[in-house]
Amino acid sequence: MIGVNNVSLSIDPGEIFVIMGLSGSGKSTVLRLINRLLEPSSGRIIIDGQDITQIGSKKLREVRRKNFGMVFQSFALIPHRTVFQNVEFGLEIQGVEKKERRARIMDVIEAVGLQGYGDLPVNQLSGGMQQRVGLARALAVDPEILLMDEAFSALDPIIRNQLQDDLLEIQERLNKTIVFVSHDLDEALKIGNHIAILRDGELIQVGTPQEILGKPADEYVSAFVQGADRSKVLKASEVMQTLRISAHPKDAPRVLLKKMERSGFNGLIVIDNSRHLLGYVDLDTARQYRDQDNIDPSVYQPLETVAPDNVVRDLIQLAHEKRTPIIVLDERQRVLGVIDKSSILAALAQGDEEDETGQASLAEPVSAADIGG
Amino acid sequence: MYHFPEIPLGHWVSTWVNNLTANYSDSFDAISSGIHTLIAGLNEALLAIPPEVFILLVAVMALFSAGWRRPRAWGLVLFCIVGLGLVWNLNLWSALIQTLALVLAAEILVLIIGLPAGILTAESVWAARILRPVLDIMQTMPAFVYLVPAVIFFGLGLVPGVIATTIFALPPLVRLTSLGIQNVPEELIEASEAFGATWFQRLWKVQLPTALPSIMAGVNQSIMLGLSMVVIAAMIGAGGLGNQVLQGITQLDVGESFVGGISVVILAIIIDRLTQSLAKLHKE
């Protein structure tokens, strides 16, 4: 019987790589081949230039101790031990002195949000808490690579979501290479930098969440992604439009009115020469100050701003509440683009069309929208 | 009709046993003196404790192993005091200690042999295939059958009693140890492998502790089986409470054998509750 056949993956350091598939697709097998819990019949596993399949059992143990942390679907905690004793398991195996372990373990326990639970036996904890222990145990050895086998699949949706958020937050700080096996597409889209889709032990597609959604390799993948929630994947930078027309703080109100008339917008975004956001002037304000030389910055309306990699899902509420556009700023606070209700709708709607045609790419910015509501 | 000659199975076994006695008497003597030292030491050490102190110690152990906050624990304490007090009152104290020493010595041998055997059968399919019929034989072969060679090898007295008791009490510990280790979840084994545990680390830190409730059940069962052997052991001169029962039987004195029997029951109940409480204590 063949578990996986000719699967070739390249995983970048510091990314979350999700291996996806239905049960029996071989996704967990692939994960176990990486640290040789299962022996491959052929092929290579190269980590930092070293072929793991070529090393002897002693060296393999060394590599497992130093380079890998693993998290399991059923948590796989040692039932008679406390939280603290479970977290220290990896260091204990390495033979680290008890005194040295303590500080490290306290750090990790805090990092996963288990402060104060250290002395409880693990079987008294809820599933979500137990998996935090599992995560802490894996992190305690400070591995380069974290292998997570359906780590959140046994948890109920709310807890699962919470742990996904926590994992992303921890990842932000620690920057591990994470290989995450999942059968949940929403989970894969949410946490994955890259996703590999497996079926019957064969690799069907590898790509970013956008690529998987936008260009499904075949019917199988497109059936898979049909039900996905695009708003969790699309980022602000992908639905925003470039600022084609804007106001300068020195523009007289009459100039602003002319600009609005020409563009058809009933408001303008004011930016300075270095593209820093100053505020928003709407049609009524411009009319009110029609006879003055310019408009005082104190009457500019403030605008909501977001980062380019905020997901659209988080913007929907914002766009719904505000009549004014949402500004996308880069890390130096300069205006990158602008988003409003209709640009979000257009992006989500276009996604639906793509499901049917399977052609266009979501990565292309949306073009038609009326900025300024 | 063709007549099959009788297979001389009995003759073969007799010859084999005779050969063993003739050729390996030195090793049997060594084993015999080792076991004798063990049981004599246990017997003396236990007898050195004054009965009232011994009863008190057992009561304290019962209290702590069963959890002193629970009413159940106090019931057990009461039983220990009344039960052991009764045995003392019946002038059977030294017999009780002798039986206890016999059972403990056998249990030590059972642990020494049974734990590795249980681990082996859990780890290796072949060992399990070979050992299973051996265990079946040990459990079902009438004890009197191996009592005779035990006497031939080790003479009369305590030592063959301990050995016969060990043989009879061994299978449950092997079986329950093996079962406990096999029931350790697969992912837990994978976890210890994934963190780079050696075979011994996996066994010592993961498998044995996780299997401990099952192993404790095996210890409990083997002690109980050991106690059921005391009368048979007394027949080859192991003494103790079994002797009391045996004397009652041979003299048709119902009262005397009942007194011995009830003392065995008291000892059995106390050991059973203590070991079970210890297993539960570990679980919590």
XYZ file of C-alpha atoms in Angstrom:
657
model
C 0.000 0.000 0.000
C 1.264 3.445 -0.827
C 0.651 6.198 1.710
C 2.013 9.104 -0.267
C 3.418 9.078 -3.750
C 5.968 11.504 -5.163
C 5.045 14.441 -3.002
C 7.613 17.185 -3.317
C 7.276 20.239 -1.118
C 9.537 23.180 -0.470
C 8.899 24.905 2.827
C 10.424 28.292 3.601
C 11.936 29.083 6.989
C 9.597 31.086 9.180
C 6.395 30.316 7.316
C 3.263 28.421 8.236
C 2.860 25.709 5.642
C -0.488 23.939 5.708
C -0.888 20.440 4.295
C -4.543 19.938 3.473
C -6.660 17.046 2.404
C -9.540 14.832 3.379
C -8.997 11.849 5.644
C -6.951 9.198 3.886
C -5.268 11.734 1.657
C -1.889 11.089 3.254
C -1.464 14.469 4.910
C -0.533 13.077 8.327
C 1.752 10.586 6.625
C 3.656 13.423 4.961
C 4.042 15.124 8.330
C 5.393 11.959 9.959
C 7.841 11.466 7.108
C 9.400 14.827 7.906
C 10.725 13.693 11.293
C 10.861 10.051 10.219
C 8.239 8.764 12.595
C 7.485 6.913 9.376
C 10.330 5.774 7.173
C 10.071 6.800 3.525
C 10.607 3.970 1.036
C 12.273 6.409 -1.287
C 12.982 10.104 -1.591
C 14.754 12.703 0.496
C 13.904 15.072 3.328
C 16.302 17.962 3.387
C 16.432 20.322 6.339
C 19.020 23.090 6.279
C 20.889 21.212 3.576
C 21.003 17.994 5.597
C 19.269 14.904 4.255
C 17.357 13.491 7.233
C 16.806 10.139 5.530
C 20.562 9.462 5.474
C 21.362 9.881 9.158
C 21.682 7.069 11.694
C 19.302 6.469 14.576
C 21.483 8.235 17.133
C 21.843 11.350 14.999
C 18.141 11.198 14.182
C 17.325 11.279 17.896
C 19.581 14.291 18.247
C 17.822 16.059 15.355
C 14.411 15.236 16.797
C 15.428 16.632 20.166
C 16.896 19.866 18.862
C 15.063 20.698 15.642
C 11.526 19.442 15.989
C 8.537 20.112 18.174
C 5.370 18.185 17.519
C 1.732 18.819 18.452
C -0.885 16.071 18.162
C -4.602 15.952 17.415
C -5.405 14.060 20.603
C -2.902 16.212 22.557
C -0.855 13.114 23.556
C -0.071 14.484 26.993
C 1.245 12.212 29.697
C -1.872 11.755 31.821
C -0.360 11.396 35.288
C 1.810 14.497 35.003
C 1.040 18.116 35.786
C 1.027 20.882 33.183
C 4.541 21.876 34.215
C 5.841 18.308 34.077
C 4.326 17.793 30.645
C 5.855 20.968 29.283
C 9.287 19.973 30.570
C 9.133 16.570 28.853
C 11.274 17.555 25.867
C 13.968 19.195 28.001
C 13.919 16.232 30.353
C 14.534 13.911 27.412
C 17.449 16.115 26.343
C 18.910 15.764 29.814
C 18.758 19.465 30.714
C 19.254 20.083 34.444
C 16.097 20.618 36.494
C 17.170 24.102 37.595
C 17.863 25.242 34.052
C 14.549 23.897 32.818
C 12.432 25.890 35.190
C 12.893 29.415 33.810
C 12.486 28.240 30.238
C 9.299 26.355 31.053
C 7.804 29.265 32.959
C 8.381 31.460 29.885
C 6.683 29.013 27.561
C 3.777 28.409 29.916
C 3.186 32.145 29.961
C 3.582 32.445 26.189
C 0.717 30.029 25.568
C -1.500 31.578 28.240
C -1.267 28.912 30.921
C -0.050 31.069 33.808
C -1.285 29.680 37.101
C -2.118 26.269 35.642
C 1.395 24.840 36.075
C 0.657 22.551 39.013
C -2.653 21.149 37.781
C -2.783 17.604 36.477
C -3.399 17.786 32.732
C -6.435 15.529 32.811
C -8.303 18.188 34.770
C -8.004 20.697 31.920
C -10.415 21.350 29.055
C -9.456 20.320 25.526
C -8.376 23.818 24.555
C -6.191 24.129 27.628
C -4.723 20.677 27.052
C -3.715 21.636 23.538
C -2.063 24.767 24.900
C 0.007 22.406 27.035
C 0.773 20.403 23.891
C 1.888 23.572 22.146
C 3.959 24.678 25.132
C 5.638 21.274 25.295
C 6.613 21.599 21.640
C 7.841 25.185 22.066
C 9.806 24.440 25.242
C 12.647 22.798 23.325
C 12.889 25.916 21.137
C 12.682 23.916 17.904
C 13.265 25.384 14.455
C 10.404 23.369 13.068
C 6.994 22.840 14.570
C 4.995 19.895 13.258
C 1.304 20.218 14.027
C -0.922 17.262 13.200
C -4.552 18.412 13.044
C -3.646 20.193 16.229
C -6.934 22.067 16.581
C -9.300 19.618 14.903
C -10.495 18.025 18.130
C -11.571 21.376 19.589
C -14.907 23.106 19.252
C -15.059 26.033 16.798
C -14.773 28.920 19.246
C -11.780 27.439 21.074
C -10.263 26.445 17.743
C -10.494 30.000 16.492
C -8.944 31.302 19.662
C -6.018 28.905 19.426
C -5.500 29.803 15.761
C -5.260 33.458 16.752
C -2.871 32.607 19.563
C -0.733 30.522 17.254
C -0.503 33.427 14.799
C 0.418 35.767 17.618
C 3.071 33.396 18.943
C 4.367 32.907 15.426
C 4.688 36.679 15.035
C 7.092 36.687 17.962
C 8.961 33.410 17.505
C 9.053 33.029 13.745
C 9.180 29.239 13.656
C 8.825 27.120 10.567
C 5.448 25.499 11.095
C 4.102 22.560 9.123
C 0.424 22.318 9.936
C -1.801 19.449 8.851
C -5.492 20.261 8.583
C -8.670 19.153 6.882
C -10.353 22.485 7.534
C -10.035 24.879 4.604
C -10.976 27.966 6.606
C -8.233 27.106 9.064
C -5.730 26.600 6.252
C -6.668 29.903 4.625
C -6.484 31.722 7.922
C -3.100 30.586 9.153
C -1.267 29.330 6.080
C 1.355 31.269 4.161
C 1.335 28.397 1.717
C -1.115 25.541 1.345
C -0.499 22.152 -0.236
C -3.543 20.132 -1.211
C -3.247 16.351 -1.202
C -5.590 13.717 -2.567
C -5.056 9.945 -2.370
C -1.427 10.468 -1.475
C -0.699 12.745 -4.391
C 0.026 16.426 -4.449
C -2.669 18.341 -6.320
C -1.691 21.953 -5.767
C 0.646 24.163 -3.775
C 0.212 27.891 -3.447
C -0.662 30.860 -1.326
C -4.245 31.002 -0.037
C -4.983 33.554 -2.775
C -3.651 31.257 -5.465
C -5.581 28.274 -4.141
C -8.783 30.300 -4.099
C -8.138 32.151 -7.314
C -6.680 29.439 -9.503
C -7.793 26.030 -8.271
C -5.663 23.451 -10.104
C -8.567 21.135 -10.831
C -12.168 20.318 -10.078
C -11.208 18.663 -6.796
C -9.604 21.819 -5.456
C -12.352 24.077 -6.734
C -14.941 21.839 -5.082
C -12.845 22.077 -1.966
C -12.674 25.857 -1.991
C -16.301 26.404 -2.974
C -17.456 26.916 0.562
C -14.487 28.982 1.704
C -15.028 32.380 3.217
C -13.112 34.733 0.940
C -13.365 37.651 3.298
C -10.960 35.856 5.622
C -8.349 35.549 2.895
C -8.563 38.718 0.832
C -6.362 41.426 2.225
C -6.863 45.150 2.247
C -4.038 45.586 -0.252
C -5.893 43.324 -2.665
C -9.218 45.104 -2.643
C -7.984 48.688 -2.281
C -7.800 51.105 -5.155
C -5.023 53.529 -5.856
C -5.798 57.087 -4.958
C -6.358 58.605 -8.380
C -7.512 61.984 -7.177
C -6.798 63.685 -3.854
C -6.729 67.100 -2.206
C -3.692 69.074 -1.126
C -3.846 71.109 2.096
C -3.132 74.270 0.070
C -6.024 73.676 -2.360
C -8.647 76.425 -2.158
C -12.233 75.256 -1.545
C -13.162 76.238 -5.097
C -10.432 73.961 -6.457
C -11.741 71.145 -4.326
C -15.274 71.641 -5.613
C -13.996 71.559 -9.174
C -12.048 68.352 -8.495
C -15.118 66.761 -6.995
C -17.274 67.816 -9.866
C -14.829 66.448 -12.407
C -14.323 63.104 -10.646
C -17.906 62.625 -9.559
C -16.879 62.064 -5.908
C -18.640 63.938 -3.131
C -15.573 64.161 -0.929
C -11.787 64.192 -1.200
C -8.937 62.736 0.813
C -6.367 65.316 1.872
C -2.734 64.252 1.752
C 0.492 66.218 1.964
C 3.471 66.089 -0.414
C 4.946 63.013 1.256
C 1.567 61.223 0.994
C 0.754 61.421 4.687
C -2.960 61.358 5.470
C -4.382 64.603 6.840
C -8.125 64.003 6.696
C -11.222 64.167 4.576
C -13.217 67.048 3.157
C -16.736 66.349 1.934
C -18.859 68.289 -0.499
C -20.826 70.177 2.174
C -17.681 71.391 3.931
C -16.158 72.567 0.676
C -19.328 74.472 -0.138
C -19.455 76.008 3.327
C -15.945 77.467 2.972
C -16.412 78.270 -0.735
C -15.310 81.890 -0.385
C -12.179 81.390 1.690
C -8.622 80.884 0.444
C -8.206 77.488 2.011
C -9.762 75.161 4.560
C -8.390 74.999 8.079
C -7.042 71.470 8.855
C -9.128 71.451 12.056
C -12.327 70.934 10.070
C -10.967 67.900 8.201
C -12.891 64.793 9.153
C -10.736 61.988 10.536
C -10.606 58.755 8.543
C -10.296 55.107 9.583
C -6.975 53.578 8.592
C -5.893 49.965 8.186
C -2.703 48.082 7.335
C -2.316 46.432 3.912
C -2.453 42.901 5.315
C -5.627 43.337 7.332
C -8.165 40.821 6.051
C -11.333 42.099 4.438
C -13.466 40.372 7.013
C -12.253 42.880 9.595
C -13.048 45.803 7.312
C -16.650 44.940 6.525
C -18.038 46.229 9.793
C -15.901 49.359 9.551
C -17.033 50.078 5.996
C -20.622 49.510 7.000
C -20.550 51.953 9.905
C -18.654 54.785 8.252
C -19.816 56.785 5.322
C -16.248 57.888 4.680
C -13.671 55.700 2.873
C -11.101 53.577 4.690
C -7.463 54.421 4.039
C -4.753 51.796 3.674
C -1.432 52.989 5.088
C 1.973 51.392 4.689
C 4.288 50.926 7.647
C 5.582 54.497 7.272
C 2.057 55.852 7.546
C 1.879 56.845 3.874
C -1.321 56.384 1.925
C -1.229 53.243 -0.216
C -4.819 53.118 -1.341
C -8.428 53.468 -0.406
C -11.294 51.094 0.299
C -15.034 51.576 0.610
C -18.140 49.451 0.848
C -18.518 48.974 -2.870
C -14.895 47.974 -3.448
C -15.280 45.234 -0.846
C -18.533 44.043 -2.393
C -17.012 44.056 -5.847
C -14.013 42.025 -4.687
C -16.154 39.436 -2.949
C -18.569 39.251 -5.892
C -15.760 38.824 -8.382
C -14.483 35.958 -6.277
C -17.777 34.175 -6.714
C -17.597 34.485 -10.463
C -14.148 33.001 -10.406
C -15.470 29.961 -8.638
C -17.547 29.268 -11.677
C -15.015 30.103 -14.362
C -11.908 29.185 -12.434
C -9.876 31.687 -14.406
C -9.275 35.198 -13.151
C -6.902 35.870 -10.299
C -8.013 37.459 -7.110
C -4.579 38.927 -6.740
C -5.461 41.512 -9.358
C -6.765 44.695 -7.812
C -10.379 45.533 -8.334
C -10.881 48.366 -10.727
C -14.425 49.684 -10.801
C -15.726 51.408 -7.702
C -17.066 54.725 -6.614
C -14.763 56.213 -4.040
C -16.246 58.611 -1.578
C -19.772 57.121 -1.410
C -7.671 -52.096 14.660
C -4.159 -50.759 14.962
C -3.039 -50.243 18.515
C -0.962 -47.145 19.227
C 1.634 -47.783 21.904
C 1.229 -45.407 24.847
C 3.479 -42.373 24.581
C 5.760 -42.426 27.643
C 5.177 -38.720 28.413
C 5.135 -39.244 32.170
C 8.348 -41.228 32.009
C 10.055 -38.493 29.978
C 9.115 -35.808 32.467
C 10.318 -37.927 35.401
C 13.639 -38.593 33.681
C 14.011 -34.909 32.839
C 13.322 -33.850 36.427
C 15.731 -36.488 37.745
C 18.417 -35.290 35.359
C 17.859 -31.705 36.416
C 18.174 -32.680 40.068
C 21.318 -34.690 39.414
C 23.077 -32.160 37.213
C 21.972 -28.777 38.529
C 21.690 -29.392 42.254
C 24.273 -26.650 42.882
C 22.185 -24.010 41.104
C 19.047 -25.194 42.889
C 20.848 -24.952 46.198
C 21.983 -21.426 45.370
C 18.451 -20.365 44.415
C 17.128 -22.104 47.493
C 19.480 -20.319 49.883
C 18.818 -16.989 48.190
C 15.066 -17.321 48.586
C 15.487 -18.637 52.079
C 17.526 -15.601 53.067
C 14.874 -13.341 51.574
C 11.931 -14.921 53.336
C 13.743 -15.456 56.636
C 14.834 -11.812 56.604
C 11.306 -10.633 55.879
C 9.900 -12.913 58.555
C 12.345 -11.743 61.219
C 11.983 -8.091 60.347
C 8.182 -8.279 60.496
C 8.209 -10.304 63.699
C 10.566 -7.805 65.307
C 7.784 -5.227 65.204
C 5.530 -5.589 68.275
C 1.977 -6.517 67.208
C 0.418 -3.337 68.610
C 2.904 -1.180 66.708
C 2.396 -3.256 63.562
C -1.386 -2.835 63.763
C -0.955 0.899 64.278
C 1.384 1.158 61.272
C -1.073 -0.717 59.047
C -3.886 1.566 60.262
C -1.855 4.685 59.441
C -0.994 3.293 55.998
C -4.659 2.575 55.358
C -5.596 6.077 56.447
C -3.152 7.795 54.120
C -3.475 5.525 51.116
C -7.270 5.773 51.166
C -7.213 9.523 51.824
C -7.877 10.513 55.447
C -10.629 12.976 54.516
C -12.908 10.211 53.300
C -15.191 8.237 55.581
C -14.273 5.114 53.594
C -10.696 5.420 54.821
C -11.827 5.422 58.449
C -13.888 2.292 57.793
C -10.767 0.607 56.480
C -8.781 1.764 59.514
C -11.389 0.281 61.807
C -11.331 -2.977 59.888
C -7.520 -3.158 60.084
C -7.506 -2.615 63.848
C -10.365 -4.997 64.627
C -9.258 -7.660 62.120
C -5.581 -7.742 63.055
C -6.514 -7.436 66.744
C -8.646 -10.544 66.356
C -5.802 -12.506 64.752
C -3.503 -11.421 67.575
C -6.096 -12.400 70.148
C -6.444 -15.846 68.530
C -2.723 -16.449 69.105
C -2.104 -16.624 65.385
C 0.163 -13.585 65.154
C 3.400 -15.367 64.272
C 1.529 -17.565 61.777
C 0.077 -14.428 60.215
C 3.502 -12.848 59.922
C 4.916 -16.019 58.417
C 2.175 -16.112 55.812
C 2.653 -12.421 55.096
C 6.393 -12.953 54.677
C 5.734 -15.859 52.328
C 3.321 -13.842 50.216
C 5.596 -10.790 50.156
C 8.643 -12.856 49.206
C 6.671 -14.497 46.421
C 5.400 -11.074 45.302
C 8.960 -9.739 45.155
C 9.898 -12.645 42.892
C 6.727 -12.090 40.875
C 7.695 -8.429 40.337
C 11.285 -9.279 39.453
C 10.189 -11.826 36.853
C 6.769 -10.477 35.892
C 7.541 -6.845 35.069
C 10.286 -7.592 32.522
C 8.217 -10.456 31.107
C 5.198 -8.163 30.789
C 7.274 -5.479 29.079
C 8.793 -8.076 26.768
C 5.430 -9.490 25.697
C 4.131 -5.984 25.057
C 7.131 -5.074 22.903
C 7.614 -8.269 20.954
C 4.951 -10.285 19.187
C 7.215 -13.332 19.270
C 7.761 -13.167 23.004
C 3.999 -12.860 23.441
C 3.415 -15.924 21.252
C 5.898 -17.991 23.224
C 4.909 -16.788 26.688
C 1.138 -16.997 26.320
C 0.916 -20.831 26.458
C 3.478 -20.850 29.271
C 1.303 -18.487 31.287
C -1.771 -20.577 30.511
C 0.006 -23.649 31.841
C 1.106 -21.809 34.990
C -2.429 -20.683 35.709
C -4.307 -23.895 34.946
C -1.895 -26.704 35.810
C -3.010 -28.047 39.218
C -0.571 -26.696 41.807
C 0.106 -30.160 43.240
C 1.741 -31.169 39.966
C 4.574 -28.681 40.268
C 4.611 -28.926 44.036
C 6.303 -32.335 43.814
C 9.211 -31.269 41.571
C 9.520 -28.091 43.670
C 10.025 -30.292 46.723
C 12.459 -32.502 44.807
C 14.487 -29.476 43.709
C 14.342 -27.376 46.846
C 13.416 -29.770 49.659
C 10.545 -29.272 52.098
C 9.841 -25.988 53.824
C 9.334 -22.344 52.930
C 11.361 -22.195 49.721
C 9.271 -24.556 47.560
C 6.204 -22.810 49.040
C 7.475 -19.462 47.808
C 8.307 -20.926 44.405
C 4.950 -22.643 43.967
C 3.225 -19.431 45.046
C 5.345 -17.417 42.613
C 4.479 -19.697 39.706
C 0.780 -19.497 40.453
C 0.765 -15.728 41.091
C 2.940 -14.676 38.154
C 0.536 -14.771 35.158
C -1.831 -11.925 36.134
C 1.030 -9.480 36.634
C 2.611 -10.393 33.288
C -0.729 -10.143 31.521
C -1.825 -6.873 33.106
C 1.600 -5.249 32.670
C 1.562 -6.219 29.010
C -2.011 -5.023 28.591
C -1.274 -1.712 30.321
C 1.709 -1.013 28.094
C -0.138 -1.999 24.936
C -2.992 0.313 25.883
C -0.773 3.393 26.042
C -2.194 5.578 23.220
C -0.281 5.420 19.951
C 0.073 9.211 19.790
C 1.720 9.226 23.209
C 4.349 6.809 21.909
C 4.740 8.962 18.802
C 5.125 12.026 21.004
C 7.968 10.496 22.971
C 9.626 9.406 19.717
C 9.121 12.826 18.175
C 10.862 14.467 21.119
C 13.808 12.113 20.655
C 13.285 9.770 23.593
C 15.402 6.641 23.735
C 13.769 3.237 24.152
C 14.433 3.320 27.849
C 13.195 6.913 28.307
C 10.001 6.024 26.480
C 9.498 2.995 28.699
C 10.404 4.669 31.962
C 8.855 8.112 31.524
C 5.824 7.353 29.372
C 4.784 3.709 29.113
C 5.278 2.417 32.651
C 3.732 5.447 34.421
C 0.771 5.430 32.037
C 0.366 1.688 32.507
C 0.743 1.920 36.282
C -2.965 1.533 37.178
C -3.041 -1.665 35.156
C 0.253 -2.855 36.680
C -1.100 -2.132 40.164
C -4.173 -4.199 39.348
C -1.763 -6.977 38.376
C 0.099 -6.636 41.685
C -3.191 -6.776 43.537
C -4.335 -9.857 41.640
C -1.054 -11.696 42.087
C -1.045 -11.065 45.848
C -4.597 -12.367 46.064
C -3.654 -15.489 44.107
C -0.599 -15.881 46.349
C -2.821 -15.848 49.413
C -5.004 -18.522 47.882
C -1.930 -20.739 47.788
C -1.121 -20.612 51.506
C -2.888 -23.862 52.404
C -1.275 -25.742 49.530
C 2.106 -24.256 50.480
C 1.537 -25.443 54.054
C 1.254 -28.995 52.767
C 4.942 -28.922 51.859
C 5.899 -27.396 55.150
C 5.678 -23.665 54.482
C 3.912 -23.165 57.824
C 1.940 -20.019 58.592
C -1.837 -19.668 58.641
C -2.117 -22.439 56.072
C -0.731 -24.844 58.640
C -3.530 -23.906 61.017
C -6.119 -24.688 58.348
C -4.357 -27.912 57.404
C -4.221 -29.088 61.003
C -7.899 -28.390 61.378
C -8.643 -30.443 58.262
C -6.496 -33.424 59.220
C -7.966 -33.484 62.747
C -11.501 -32.796 61.423
C -11.527 -29.781 63.734
C -13.843 -27.326 61.954
C -13.226 -24.560 64.465
C -9.460 -24.613 64.159
C -9.460 -24.538 60.365
C -12.121 -21.761 60.385
C -9.953 -19.643 62.668
C -7.012 -20.073 60.269
C -9.229 -19.422 57.279
C -10.765 -16.242 58.640
C -7.275 -14.928 59.425
C -6.274 -15.486 55.786
C -9.409 -13.620 54.697
C -8.638 -10.684 57.000
C -5.083 -10.483 55.669
C -6.352 -10.720 52.083
C -8.929 -7.961 52.504
C -6.415 -5.606 54.123
C -3.769 -6.175 51.425
C -6.378 -5.874 48.680
C -7.785 -2.560 49.944
C -4.335 -1.131 50.589
C -2.986 -1.917 47.121
C -6.160 -0.707 45.450
C -6.089 2.543 47.379
C -2.471 3.054 46.424
C -3.360 2.606 42.760
C -6.185 5.126 43.066
C -3.971 7.542 44.952
C -1.626 7.522 41.999
C -4.421 8.151 39.523
C -5.460 11.350 41.287
